[in-house]
PDB file of C-alpha atoms and ligand atoms in Angstrom:
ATOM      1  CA  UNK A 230      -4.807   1.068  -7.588  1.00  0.00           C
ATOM      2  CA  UNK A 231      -2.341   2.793  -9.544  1.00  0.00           C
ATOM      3  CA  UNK A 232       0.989   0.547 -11.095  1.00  0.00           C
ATOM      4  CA  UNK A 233       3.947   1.984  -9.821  1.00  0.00           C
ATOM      5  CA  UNK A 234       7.414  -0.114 -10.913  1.00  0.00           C
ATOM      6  CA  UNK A 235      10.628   0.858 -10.646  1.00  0.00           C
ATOM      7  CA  UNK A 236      14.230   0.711 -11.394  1.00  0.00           C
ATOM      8  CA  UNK A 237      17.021   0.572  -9.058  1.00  0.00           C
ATOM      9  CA  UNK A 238      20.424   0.119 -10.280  1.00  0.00           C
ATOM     10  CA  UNK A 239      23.584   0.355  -7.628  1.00  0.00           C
ATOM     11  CA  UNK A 240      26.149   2.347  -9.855  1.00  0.00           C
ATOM     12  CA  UNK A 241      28.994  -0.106  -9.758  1.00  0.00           C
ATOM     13  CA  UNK A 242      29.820  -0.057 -13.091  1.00  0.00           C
ATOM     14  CA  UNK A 243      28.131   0.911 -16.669  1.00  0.00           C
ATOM     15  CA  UNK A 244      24.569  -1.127 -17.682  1.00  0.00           C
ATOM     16  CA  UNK A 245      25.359  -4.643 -18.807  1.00  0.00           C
ATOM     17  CA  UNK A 246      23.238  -7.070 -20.069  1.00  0.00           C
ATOM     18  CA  UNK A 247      22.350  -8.359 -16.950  1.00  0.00           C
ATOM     19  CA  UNK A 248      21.255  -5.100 -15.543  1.00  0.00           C
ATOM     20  CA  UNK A 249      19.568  -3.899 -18.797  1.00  0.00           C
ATOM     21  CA  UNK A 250      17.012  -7.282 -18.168  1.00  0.00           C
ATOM     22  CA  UNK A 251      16.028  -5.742 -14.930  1.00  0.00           C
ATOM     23  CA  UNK A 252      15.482  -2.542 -16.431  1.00  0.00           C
ATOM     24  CA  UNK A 253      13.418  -3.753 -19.630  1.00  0.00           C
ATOM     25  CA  UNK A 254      11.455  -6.092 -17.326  1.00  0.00           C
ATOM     26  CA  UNK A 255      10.543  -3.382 -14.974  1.00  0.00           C
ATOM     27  CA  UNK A 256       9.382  -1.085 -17.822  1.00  0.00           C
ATOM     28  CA  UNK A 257       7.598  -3.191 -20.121  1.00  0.00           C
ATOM     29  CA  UNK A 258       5.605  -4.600 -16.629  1.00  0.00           C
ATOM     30  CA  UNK A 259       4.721  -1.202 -15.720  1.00  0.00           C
ATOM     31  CA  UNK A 260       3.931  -0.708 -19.144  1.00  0.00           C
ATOM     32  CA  UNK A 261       1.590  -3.248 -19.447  1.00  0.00           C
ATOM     33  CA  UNK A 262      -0.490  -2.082 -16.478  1.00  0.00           C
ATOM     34  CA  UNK A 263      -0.754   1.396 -17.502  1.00  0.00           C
ATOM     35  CA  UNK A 264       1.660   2.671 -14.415  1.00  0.00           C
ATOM     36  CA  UNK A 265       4.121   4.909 -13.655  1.00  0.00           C
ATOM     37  CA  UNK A 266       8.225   3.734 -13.633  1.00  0.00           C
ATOM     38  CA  UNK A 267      10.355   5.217 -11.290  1.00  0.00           C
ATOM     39  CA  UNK A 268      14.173   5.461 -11.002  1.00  0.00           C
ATOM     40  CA  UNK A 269      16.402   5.120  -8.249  1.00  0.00           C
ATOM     41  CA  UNK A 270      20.136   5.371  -7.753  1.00  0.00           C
ATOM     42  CA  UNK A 271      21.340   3.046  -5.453  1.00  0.00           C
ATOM     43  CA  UNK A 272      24.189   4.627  -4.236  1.00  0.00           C
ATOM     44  CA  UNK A 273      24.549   3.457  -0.826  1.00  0.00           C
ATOM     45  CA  UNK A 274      27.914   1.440  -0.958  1.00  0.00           C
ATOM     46  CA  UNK A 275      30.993   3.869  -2.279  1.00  0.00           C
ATOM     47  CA  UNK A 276      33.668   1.124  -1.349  1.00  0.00           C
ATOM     48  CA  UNK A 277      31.907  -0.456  -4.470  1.00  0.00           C
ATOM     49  CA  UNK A 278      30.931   2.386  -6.618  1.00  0.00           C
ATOM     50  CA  UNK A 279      32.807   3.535  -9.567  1.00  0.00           C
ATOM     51  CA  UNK A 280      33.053   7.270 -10.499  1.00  0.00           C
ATOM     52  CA  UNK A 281      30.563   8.654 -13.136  1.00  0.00           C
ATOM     53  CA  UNK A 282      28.895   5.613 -13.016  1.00  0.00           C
ATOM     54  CA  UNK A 283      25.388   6.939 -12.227  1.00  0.00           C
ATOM     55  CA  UNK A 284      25.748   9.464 -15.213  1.00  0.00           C
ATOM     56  CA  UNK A 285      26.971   7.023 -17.548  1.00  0.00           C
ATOM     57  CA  UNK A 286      23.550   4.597 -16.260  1.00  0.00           C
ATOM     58  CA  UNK A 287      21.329   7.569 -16.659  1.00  0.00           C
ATOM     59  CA  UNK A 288      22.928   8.400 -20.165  1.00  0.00           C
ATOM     60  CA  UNK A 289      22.527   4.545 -21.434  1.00  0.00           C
ATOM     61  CA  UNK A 290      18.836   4.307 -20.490  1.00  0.00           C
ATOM     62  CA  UNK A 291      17.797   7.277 -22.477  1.00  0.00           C
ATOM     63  CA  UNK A 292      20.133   6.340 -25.481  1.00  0.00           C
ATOM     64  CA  UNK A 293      18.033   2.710 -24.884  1.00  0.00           C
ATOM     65  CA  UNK A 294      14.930   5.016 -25.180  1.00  0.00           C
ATOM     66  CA  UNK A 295      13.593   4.393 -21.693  1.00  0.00           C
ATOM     67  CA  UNK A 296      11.034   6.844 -20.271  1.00  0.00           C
ATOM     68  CA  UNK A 297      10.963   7.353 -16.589  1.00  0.00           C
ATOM     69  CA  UNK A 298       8.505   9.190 -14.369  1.00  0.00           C
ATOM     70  CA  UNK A 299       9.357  12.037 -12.038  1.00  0.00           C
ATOM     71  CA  UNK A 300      13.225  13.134 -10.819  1.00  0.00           C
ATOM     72  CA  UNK A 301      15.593   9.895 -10.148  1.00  0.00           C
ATOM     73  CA  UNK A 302      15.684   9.519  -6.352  1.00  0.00           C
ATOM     74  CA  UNK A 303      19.668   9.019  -4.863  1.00  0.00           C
ATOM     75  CA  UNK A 304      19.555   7.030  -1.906  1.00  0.00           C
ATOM     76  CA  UNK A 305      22.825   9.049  -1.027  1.00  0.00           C
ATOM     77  CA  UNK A 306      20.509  12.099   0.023  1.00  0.00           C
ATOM     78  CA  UNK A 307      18.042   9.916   2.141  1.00  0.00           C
ATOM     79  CA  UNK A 308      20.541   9.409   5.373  1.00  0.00           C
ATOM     80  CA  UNK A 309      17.699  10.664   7.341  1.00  0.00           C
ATOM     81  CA  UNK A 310      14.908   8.869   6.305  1.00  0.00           C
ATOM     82  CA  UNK A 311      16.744   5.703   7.003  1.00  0.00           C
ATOM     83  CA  UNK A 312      17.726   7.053  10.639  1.00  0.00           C
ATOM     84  CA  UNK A 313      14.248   7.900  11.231  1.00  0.00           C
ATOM     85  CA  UNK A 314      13.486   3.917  10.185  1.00  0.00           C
ATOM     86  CA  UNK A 315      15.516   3.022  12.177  1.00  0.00           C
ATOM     87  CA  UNK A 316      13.687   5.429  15.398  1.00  0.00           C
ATOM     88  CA  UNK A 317      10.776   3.771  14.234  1.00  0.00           C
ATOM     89  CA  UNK A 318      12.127   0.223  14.835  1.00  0.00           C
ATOM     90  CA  UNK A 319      13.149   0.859  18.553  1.00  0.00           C
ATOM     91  CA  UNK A 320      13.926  -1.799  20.449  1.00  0.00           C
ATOM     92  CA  UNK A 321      13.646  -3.861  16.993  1.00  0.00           C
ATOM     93  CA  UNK A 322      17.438  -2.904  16.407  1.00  0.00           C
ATOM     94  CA  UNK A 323      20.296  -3.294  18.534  1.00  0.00           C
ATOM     95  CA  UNK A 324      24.064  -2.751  18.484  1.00  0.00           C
ATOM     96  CA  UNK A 325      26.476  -5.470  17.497  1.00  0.00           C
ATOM     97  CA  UNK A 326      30.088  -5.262  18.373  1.00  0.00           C
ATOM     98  CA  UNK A 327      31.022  -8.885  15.726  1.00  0.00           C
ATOM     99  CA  UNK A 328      33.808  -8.887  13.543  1.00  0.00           C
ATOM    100  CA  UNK A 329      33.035 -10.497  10.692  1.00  0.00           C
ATOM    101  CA  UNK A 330      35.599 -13.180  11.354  1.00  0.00           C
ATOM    102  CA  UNK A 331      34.174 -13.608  14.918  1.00  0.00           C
ATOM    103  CA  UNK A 332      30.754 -14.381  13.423  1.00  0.00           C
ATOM    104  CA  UNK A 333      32.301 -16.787  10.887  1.00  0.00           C
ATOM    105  CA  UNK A 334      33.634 -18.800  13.929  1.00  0.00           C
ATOM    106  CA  UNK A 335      31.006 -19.198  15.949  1.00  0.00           C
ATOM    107  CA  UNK A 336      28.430 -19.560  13.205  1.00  0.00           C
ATOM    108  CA  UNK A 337      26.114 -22.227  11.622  1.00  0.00           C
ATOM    109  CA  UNK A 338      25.957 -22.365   8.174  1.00  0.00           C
ATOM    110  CA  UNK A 339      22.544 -19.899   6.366  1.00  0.00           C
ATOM    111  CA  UNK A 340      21.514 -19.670   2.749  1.00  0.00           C
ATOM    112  CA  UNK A 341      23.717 -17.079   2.715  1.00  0.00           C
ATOM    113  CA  UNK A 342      26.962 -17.605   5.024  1.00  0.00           C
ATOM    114  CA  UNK A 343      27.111 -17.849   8.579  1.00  0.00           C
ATOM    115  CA  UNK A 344      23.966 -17.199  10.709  1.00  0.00           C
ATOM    116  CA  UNK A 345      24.135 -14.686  13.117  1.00  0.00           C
ATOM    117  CA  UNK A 346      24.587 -16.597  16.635  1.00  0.00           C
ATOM    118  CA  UNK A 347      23.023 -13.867  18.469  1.00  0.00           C
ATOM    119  CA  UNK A 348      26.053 -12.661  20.292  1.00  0.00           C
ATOM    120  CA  UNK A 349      24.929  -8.983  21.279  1.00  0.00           C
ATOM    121  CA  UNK A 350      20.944  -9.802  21.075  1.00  0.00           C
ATOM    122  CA  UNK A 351      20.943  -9.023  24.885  1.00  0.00           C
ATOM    123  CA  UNK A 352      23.791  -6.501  25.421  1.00  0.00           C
ATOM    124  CA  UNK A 353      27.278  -6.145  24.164  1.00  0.00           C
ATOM    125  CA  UNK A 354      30.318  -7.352  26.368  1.00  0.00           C
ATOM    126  CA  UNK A 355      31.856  -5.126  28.699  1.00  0.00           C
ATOM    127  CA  UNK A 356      34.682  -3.034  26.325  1.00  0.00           C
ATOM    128  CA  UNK A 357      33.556  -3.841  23.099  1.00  0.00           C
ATOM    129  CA  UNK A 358      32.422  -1.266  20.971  1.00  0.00           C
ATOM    130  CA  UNK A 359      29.079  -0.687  18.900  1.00  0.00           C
ATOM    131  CA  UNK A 360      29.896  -1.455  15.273  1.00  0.00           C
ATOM    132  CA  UNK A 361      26.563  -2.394  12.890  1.00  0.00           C
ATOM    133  CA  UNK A 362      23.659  -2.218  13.935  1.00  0.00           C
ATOM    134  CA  UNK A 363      20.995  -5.331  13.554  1.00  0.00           C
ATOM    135  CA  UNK A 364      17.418  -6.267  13.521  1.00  0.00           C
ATOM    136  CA  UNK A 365      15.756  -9.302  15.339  1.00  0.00           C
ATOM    137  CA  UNK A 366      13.899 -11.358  13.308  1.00  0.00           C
ATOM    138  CA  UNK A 367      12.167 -14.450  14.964  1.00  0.00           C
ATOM    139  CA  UNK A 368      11.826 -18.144  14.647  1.00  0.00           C
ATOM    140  CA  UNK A 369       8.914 -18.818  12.247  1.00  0.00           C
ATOM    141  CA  UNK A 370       8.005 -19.142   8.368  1.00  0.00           C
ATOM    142  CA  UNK A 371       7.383 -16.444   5.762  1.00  0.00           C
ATOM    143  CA  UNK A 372       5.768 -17.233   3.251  1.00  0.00           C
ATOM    144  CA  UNK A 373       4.914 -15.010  -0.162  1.00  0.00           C
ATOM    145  CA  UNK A 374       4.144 -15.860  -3.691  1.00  0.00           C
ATOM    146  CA  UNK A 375       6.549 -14.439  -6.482  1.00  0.00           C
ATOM    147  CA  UNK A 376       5.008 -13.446  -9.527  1.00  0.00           C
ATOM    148  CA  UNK A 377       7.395 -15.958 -11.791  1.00  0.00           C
ATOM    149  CA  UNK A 378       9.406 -18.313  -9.226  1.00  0.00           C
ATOM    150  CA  UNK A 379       5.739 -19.682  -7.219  1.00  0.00           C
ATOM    151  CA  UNK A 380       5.767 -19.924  -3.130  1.00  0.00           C
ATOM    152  CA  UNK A 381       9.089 -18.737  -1.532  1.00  0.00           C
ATOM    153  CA  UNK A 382       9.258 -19.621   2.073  1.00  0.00           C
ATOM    154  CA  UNK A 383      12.246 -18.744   4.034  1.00  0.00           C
ATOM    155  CA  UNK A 384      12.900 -18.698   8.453  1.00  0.00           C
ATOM    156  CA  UNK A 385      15.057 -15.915   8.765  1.00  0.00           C
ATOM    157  CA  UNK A 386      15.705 -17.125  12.248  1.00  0.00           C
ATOM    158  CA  UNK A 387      17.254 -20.435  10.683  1.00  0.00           C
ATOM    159  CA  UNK A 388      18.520 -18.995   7.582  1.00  0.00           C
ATOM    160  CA  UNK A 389      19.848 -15.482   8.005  1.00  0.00           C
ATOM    161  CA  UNK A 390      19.634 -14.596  11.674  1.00  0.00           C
ATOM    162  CA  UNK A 391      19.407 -10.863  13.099  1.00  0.00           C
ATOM    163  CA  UNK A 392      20.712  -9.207   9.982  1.00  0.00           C
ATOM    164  CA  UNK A 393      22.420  -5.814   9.060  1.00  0.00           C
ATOM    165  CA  UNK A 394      20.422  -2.703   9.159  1.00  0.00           C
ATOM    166  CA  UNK A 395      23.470  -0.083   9.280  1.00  0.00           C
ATOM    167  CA  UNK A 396      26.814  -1.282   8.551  1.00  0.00           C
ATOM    168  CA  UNK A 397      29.724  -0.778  10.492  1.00  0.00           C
ATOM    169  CA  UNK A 398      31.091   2.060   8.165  1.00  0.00           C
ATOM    170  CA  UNK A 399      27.827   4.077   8.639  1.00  0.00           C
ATOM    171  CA  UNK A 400      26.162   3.370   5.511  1.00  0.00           C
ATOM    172  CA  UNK A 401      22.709   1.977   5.795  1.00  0.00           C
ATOM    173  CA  UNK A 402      22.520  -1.425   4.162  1.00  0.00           C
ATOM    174  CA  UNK A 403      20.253  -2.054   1.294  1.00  0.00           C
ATOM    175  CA  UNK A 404      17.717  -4.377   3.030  1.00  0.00           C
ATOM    176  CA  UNK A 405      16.969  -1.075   5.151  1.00  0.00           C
ATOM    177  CA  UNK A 406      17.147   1.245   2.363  1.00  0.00           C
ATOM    178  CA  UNK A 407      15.337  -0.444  -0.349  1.00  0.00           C
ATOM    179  CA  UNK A 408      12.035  -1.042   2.312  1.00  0.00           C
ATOM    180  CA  UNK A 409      11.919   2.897   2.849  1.00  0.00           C
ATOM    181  CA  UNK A 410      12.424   3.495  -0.292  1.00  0.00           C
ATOM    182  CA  UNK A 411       9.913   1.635  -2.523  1.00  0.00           C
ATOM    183  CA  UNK A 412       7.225   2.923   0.696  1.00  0.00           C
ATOM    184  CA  UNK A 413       8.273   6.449   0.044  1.00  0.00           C
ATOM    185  CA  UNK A 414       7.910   6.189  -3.679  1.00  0.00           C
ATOM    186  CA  UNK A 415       4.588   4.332  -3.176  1.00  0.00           C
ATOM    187  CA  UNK A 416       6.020   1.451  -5.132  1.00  0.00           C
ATOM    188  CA  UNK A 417       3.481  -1.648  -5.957  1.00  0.00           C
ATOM    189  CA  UNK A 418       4.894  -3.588  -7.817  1.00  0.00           C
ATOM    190  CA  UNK A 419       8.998  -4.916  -7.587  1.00  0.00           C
ATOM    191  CA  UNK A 420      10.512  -6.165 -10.777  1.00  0.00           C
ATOM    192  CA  UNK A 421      14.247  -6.864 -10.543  1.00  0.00           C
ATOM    193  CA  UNK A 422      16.269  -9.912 -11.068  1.00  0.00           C
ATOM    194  CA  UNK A 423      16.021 -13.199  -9.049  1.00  0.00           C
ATOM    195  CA  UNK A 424      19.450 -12.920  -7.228  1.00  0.00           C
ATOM    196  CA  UNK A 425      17.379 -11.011  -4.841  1.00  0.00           C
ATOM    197  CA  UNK A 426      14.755 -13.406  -4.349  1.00  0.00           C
ATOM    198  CA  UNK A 427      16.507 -14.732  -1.104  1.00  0.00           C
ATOM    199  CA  UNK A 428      16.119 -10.871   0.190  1.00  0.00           C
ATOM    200  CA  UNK A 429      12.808 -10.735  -0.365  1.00  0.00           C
ATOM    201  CA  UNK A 430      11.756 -12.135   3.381  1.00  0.00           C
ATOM    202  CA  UNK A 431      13.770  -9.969   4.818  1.00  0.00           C
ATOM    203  CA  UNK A 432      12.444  -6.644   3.213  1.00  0.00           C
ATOM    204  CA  UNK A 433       8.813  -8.067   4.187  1.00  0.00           C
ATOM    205  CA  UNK A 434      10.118  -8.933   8.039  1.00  0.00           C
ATOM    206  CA  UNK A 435      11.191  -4.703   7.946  1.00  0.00           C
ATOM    207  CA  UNK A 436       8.005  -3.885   6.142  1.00  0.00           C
ATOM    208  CA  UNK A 437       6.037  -5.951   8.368  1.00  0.00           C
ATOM    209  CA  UNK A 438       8.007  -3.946  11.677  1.00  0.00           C
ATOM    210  CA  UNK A 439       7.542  -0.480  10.227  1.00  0.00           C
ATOM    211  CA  UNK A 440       3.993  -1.075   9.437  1.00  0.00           C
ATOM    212  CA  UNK A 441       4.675  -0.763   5.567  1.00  0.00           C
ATOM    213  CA  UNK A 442       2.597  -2.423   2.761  1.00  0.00           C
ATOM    214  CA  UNK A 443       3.842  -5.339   0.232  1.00  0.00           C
ATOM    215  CA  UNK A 444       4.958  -5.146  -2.750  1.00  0.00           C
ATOM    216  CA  UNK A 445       3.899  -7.420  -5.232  1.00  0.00           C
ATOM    217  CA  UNK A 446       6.918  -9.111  -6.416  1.00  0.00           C
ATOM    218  CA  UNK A 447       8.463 -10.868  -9.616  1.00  0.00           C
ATOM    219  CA  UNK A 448      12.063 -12.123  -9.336  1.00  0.00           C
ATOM    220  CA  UNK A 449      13.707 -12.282 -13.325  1.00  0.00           C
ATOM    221  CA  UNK A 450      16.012 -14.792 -14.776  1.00  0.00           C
ATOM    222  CA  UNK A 451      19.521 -13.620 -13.632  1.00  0.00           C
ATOM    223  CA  UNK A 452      22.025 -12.997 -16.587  1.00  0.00           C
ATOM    224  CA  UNK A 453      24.797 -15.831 -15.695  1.00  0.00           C
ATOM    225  CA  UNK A 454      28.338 -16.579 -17.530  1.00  0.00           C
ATOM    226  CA  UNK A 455      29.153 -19.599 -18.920  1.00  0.00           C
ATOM    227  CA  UNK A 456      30.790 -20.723 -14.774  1.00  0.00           C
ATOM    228  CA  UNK A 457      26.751 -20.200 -13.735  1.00  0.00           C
ATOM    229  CA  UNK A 458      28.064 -16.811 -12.066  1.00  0.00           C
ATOM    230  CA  UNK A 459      25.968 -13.817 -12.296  1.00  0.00           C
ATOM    231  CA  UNK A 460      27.290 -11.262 -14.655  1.00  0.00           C
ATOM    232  CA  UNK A 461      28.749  -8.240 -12.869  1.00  0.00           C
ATOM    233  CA  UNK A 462      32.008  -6.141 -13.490  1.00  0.00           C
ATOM    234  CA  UNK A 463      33.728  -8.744 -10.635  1.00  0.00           C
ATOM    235  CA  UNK A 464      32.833 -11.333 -13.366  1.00  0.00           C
ATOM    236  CA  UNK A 465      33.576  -9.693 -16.145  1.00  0.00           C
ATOM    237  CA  UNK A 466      30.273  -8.379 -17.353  1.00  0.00           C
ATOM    238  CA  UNK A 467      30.794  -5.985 -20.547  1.00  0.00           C
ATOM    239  CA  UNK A 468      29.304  -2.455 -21.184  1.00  0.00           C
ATOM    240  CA  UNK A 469      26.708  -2.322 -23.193  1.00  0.00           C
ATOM    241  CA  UNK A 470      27.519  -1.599 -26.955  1.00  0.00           C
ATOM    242  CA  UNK A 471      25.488   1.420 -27.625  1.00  0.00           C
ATOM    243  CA  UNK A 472      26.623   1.971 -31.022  1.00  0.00           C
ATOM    244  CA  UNK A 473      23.620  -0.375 -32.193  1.00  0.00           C
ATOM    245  CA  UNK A 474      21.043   0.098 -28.829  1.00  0.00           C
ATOM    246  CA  UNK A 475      18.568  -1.931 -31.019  1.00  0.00           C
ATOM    247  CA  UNK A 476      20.819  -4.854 -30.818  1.00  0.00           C
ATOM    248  CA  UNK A 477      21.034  -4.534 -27.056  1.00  0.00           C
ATOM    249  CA  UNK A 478      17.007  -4.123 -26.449  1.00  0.00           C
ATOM    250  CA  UNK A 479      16.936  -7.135 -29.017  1.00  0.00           C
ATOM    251  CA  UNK A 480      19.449  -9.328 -27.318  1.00  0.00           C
ATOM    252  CA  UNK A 481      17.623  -7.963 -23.681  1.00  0.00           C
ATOM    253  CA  UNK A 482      14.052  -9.398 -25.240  1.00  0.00           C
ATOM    254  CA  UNK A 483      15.870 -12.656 -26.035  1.00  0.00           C
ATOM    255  CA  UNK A 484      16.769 -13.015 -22.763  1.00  0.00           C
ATOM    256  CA  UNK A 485      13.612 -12.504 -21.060  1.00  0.00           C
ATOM    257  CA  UNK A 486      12.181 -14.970 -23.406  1.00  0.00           C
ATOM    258  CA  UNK A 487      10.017 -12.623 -25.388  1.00  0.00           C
ATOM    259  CA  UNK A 488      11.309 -14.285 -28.885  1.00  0.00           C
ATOM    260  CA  UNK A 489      11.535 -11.134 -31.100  1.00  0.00           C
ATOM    261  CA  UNK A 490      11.910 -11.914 -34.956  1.00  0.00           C
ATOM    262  CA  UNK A 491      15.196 -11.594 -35.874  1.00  0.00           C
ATOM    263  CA  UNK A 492      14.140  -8.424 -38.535  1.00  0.00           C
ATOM    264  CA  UNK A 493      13.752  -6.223 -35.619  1.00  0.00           C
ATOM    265  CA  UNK A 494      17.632  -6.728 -34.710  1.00  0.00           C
ATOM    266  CA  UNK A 495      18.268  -3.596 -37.021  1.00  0.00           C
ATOM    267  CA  UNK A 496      15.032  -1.750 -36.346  1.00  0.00           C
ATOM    268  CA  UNK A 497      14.623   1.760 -35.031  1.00  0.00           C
ATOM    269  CA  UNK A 498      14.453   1.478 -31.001  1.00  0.00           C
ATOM    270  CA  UNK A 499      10.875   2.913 -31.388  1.00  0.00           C
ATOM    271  CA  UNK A 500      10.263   0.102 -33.412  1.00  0.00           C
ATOM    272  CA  UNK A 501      11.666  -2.698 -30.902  1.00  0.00           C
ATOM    273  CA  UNK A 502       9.845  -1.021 -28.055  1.00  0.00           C
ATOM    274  CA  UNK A 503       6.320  -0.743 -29.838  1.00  0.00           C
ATOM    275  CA  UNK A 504       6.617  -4.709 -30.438  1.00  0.00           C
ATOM    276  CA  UNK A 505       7.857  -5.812 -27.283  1.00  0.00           C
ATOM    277  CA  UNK A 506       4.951  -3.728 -25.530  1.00  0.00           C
ATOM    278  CA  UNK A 507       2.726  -5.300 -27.873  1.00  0.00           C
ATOM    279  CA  UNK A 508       4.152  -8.569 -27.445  1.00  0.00           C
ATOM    280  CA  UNK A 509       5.089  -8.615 -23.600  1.00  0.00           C
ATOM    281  CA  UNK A 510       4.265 -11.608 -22.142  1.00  0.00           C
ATOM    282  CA  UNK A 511       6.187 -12.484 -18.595  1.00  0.00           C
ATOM    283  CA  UNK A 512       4.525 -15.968 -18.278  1.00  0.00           C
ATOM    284  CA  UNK A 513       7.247 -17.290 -20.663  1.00  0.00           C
ATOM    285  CA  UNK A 514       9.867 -17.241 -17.891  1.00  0.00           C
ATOM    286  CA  UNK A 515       7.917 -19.067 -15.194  1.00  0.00           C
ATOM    287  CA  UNK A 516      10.206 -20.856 -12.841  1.00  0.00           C
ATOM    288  CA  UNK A 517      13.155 -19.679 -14.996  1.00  0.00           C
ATOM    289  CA  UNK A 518      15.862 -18.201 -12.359  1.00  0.00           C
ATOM    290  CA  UNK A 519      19.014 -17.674 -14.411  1.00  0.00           C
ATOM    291  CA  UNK A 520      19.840 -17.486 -18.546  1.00  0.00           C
ATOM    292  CA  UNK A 521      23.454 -18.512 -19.746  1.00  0.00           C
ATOM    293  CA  UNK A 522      25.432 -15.185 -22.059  1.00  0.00           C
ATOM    294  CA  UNK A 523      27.945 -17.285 -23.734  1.00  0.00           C
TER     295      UNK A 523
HETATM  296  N1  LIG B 225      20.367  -2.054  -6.524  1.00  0.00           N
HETATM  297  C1  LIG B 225      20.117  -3.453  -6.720  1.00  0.00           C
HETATM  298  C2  LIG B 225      20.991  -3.986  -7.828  1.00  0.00           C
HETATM  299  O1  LIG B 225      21.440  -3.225  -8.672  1.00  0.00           O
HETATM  300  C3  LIG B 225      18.674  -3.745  -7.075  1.00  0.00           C
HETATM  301  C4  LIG B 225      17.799  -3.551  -5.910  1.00  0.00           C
HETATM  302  C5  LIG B 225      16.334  -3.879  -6.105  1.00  0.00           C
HETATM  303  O2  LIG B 225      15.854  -3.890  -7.255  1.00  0.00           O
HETATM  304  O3  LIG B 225      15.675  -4.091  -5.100  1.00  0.00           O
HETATM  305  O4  LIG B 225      21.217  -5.175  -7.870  1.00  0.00           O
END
């Protein structure tokens, strides 16, 4: 079986620290199995996106010296693939008419907000109109073993509910996207960083519905601030400094636990790269789900 990795970075802002972890961690993995690393855009979510955001990713990553296989892949150009997902889930998916406030009310707490109660499982209420669209999951454990944080088990039944496939503005919602995605890029292997770990039973529930294969998945530390939040622009995440990209693949290394000698903060980038693929060793961040930037 061939390696394939990949990369998939919503362009919400420029690369930060945070999101230059995923991307080293991804590359150096694929790396070290002699596979292929992909890129993706995911640019599913304008409300969030910023302008020239993409370009400035795609710029970074090569200044970083990253090497990626094959044209990026936008998710903005693969509307139909997700409406043909959702074809293929049927009866799997049905319309929801829920504000978000009226789910709030009527809900019981999840590991991640309210639960969906199940309001429009069977139907929608005379006059109300169609607004996401959802997918049933069902009572029961899943179970799967992440590469770095052990056994996950999660009942979406009891801790997400019947969850968003297409949001109520018409953009497909990542969950959805990301499944058809890594299947039509023939991804194996899913490096990115833990915040998604919580995700992961949902993208096997969808993989599991449209007859997909896992991926084999290892959930990173999480770049958090000094208040244990995870570093984005909403929390102030910086850009990158690319006037010294050794010192950001150093401090990236650091991060993921790899150790590097301090001499190779002021090496070439070829330099940092040759050691860390020499040197890569994941184990080191076992049961590690989050590292403090001061
Ligand atoms: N686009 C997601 C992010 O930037 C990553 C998705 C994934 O790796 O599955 O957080």
């Amino acid at each position: 079986m061939t390696y394939i990795g990949r990369f998939a970075p919503s362009p919400t802002g420029p690369l930060h620290i945070g999101s230059l972890m995923a991307a080293m961690g991804s590359y150096l993995e694929a790396h070290a199995h002699s596979g292929r690393w992909l890129l993706r855009m995911e640019d599913l979510d304008p409300p969030r996106e910023m302008p020239g955001a993409a370009d400035a990713i795609l710029r970074d990553l090569e200044t970083l010296g990253f090497q990626w296989d094959g044209p990026v892949l936008y998710q903005s150009r693969r509307r139909a693939a997700y409406e043909d997902a959702l074809a293929r889930l049927g009866a799997q998916v049905f319309p929801c008419a829920c504000s978000r406030s009226e789910i709030a009310d009527s809900a019981v707490t999840g590991i991640e907000g309210p639960v969906y109660p199940g309001t429009c499982r069977d139907g929608l209420a005379p006059g109300k109109p169609a607004r996401a669209l959802r997918v049933r999951v069902q009572p029961g454990e899943l179970s799967f073993e992440d590469a770095l944080q052990g056994p996950i088990h999660q009942d979406l039944a009891q801790d997400i509910g019947d969850f968003v496939v297409r949001r109520a503005d018409g953009w497909h919602a990542y969950q959805l996207a990301v499944v058809v995605d890594d299947a039509m890029q023939g991804v194996t292997h899913v490096v990115r960083g833990s915040d998604l770990l919580l995700s992961t039973p949902r993208q096997l529930h969808l993989q599991a519905l449209l007859g997909l294969s896992h991926p084999i998945y290892m959930h990173l530390p999480v770049a958090v601030n000094t208040a244990g939040e995870k570093l984005s622009k909403q929390t102030g995440a910086r850009p990158l400094d690319l006037s010294q990209p050794a010192s950001a693949l150093w401090q990236g290394l650091d991060l993921l636990q790899q150790s590097p000698p301090q001499s190779l903060r002021h090496a070439s980038i070829d330099d940092i790269w040759t050691w860390a693929r020499q040197h890569w060793h994941p184990s080191s961040m076992s049961g590690l789900s989050s590292v403090e930037i001061a």
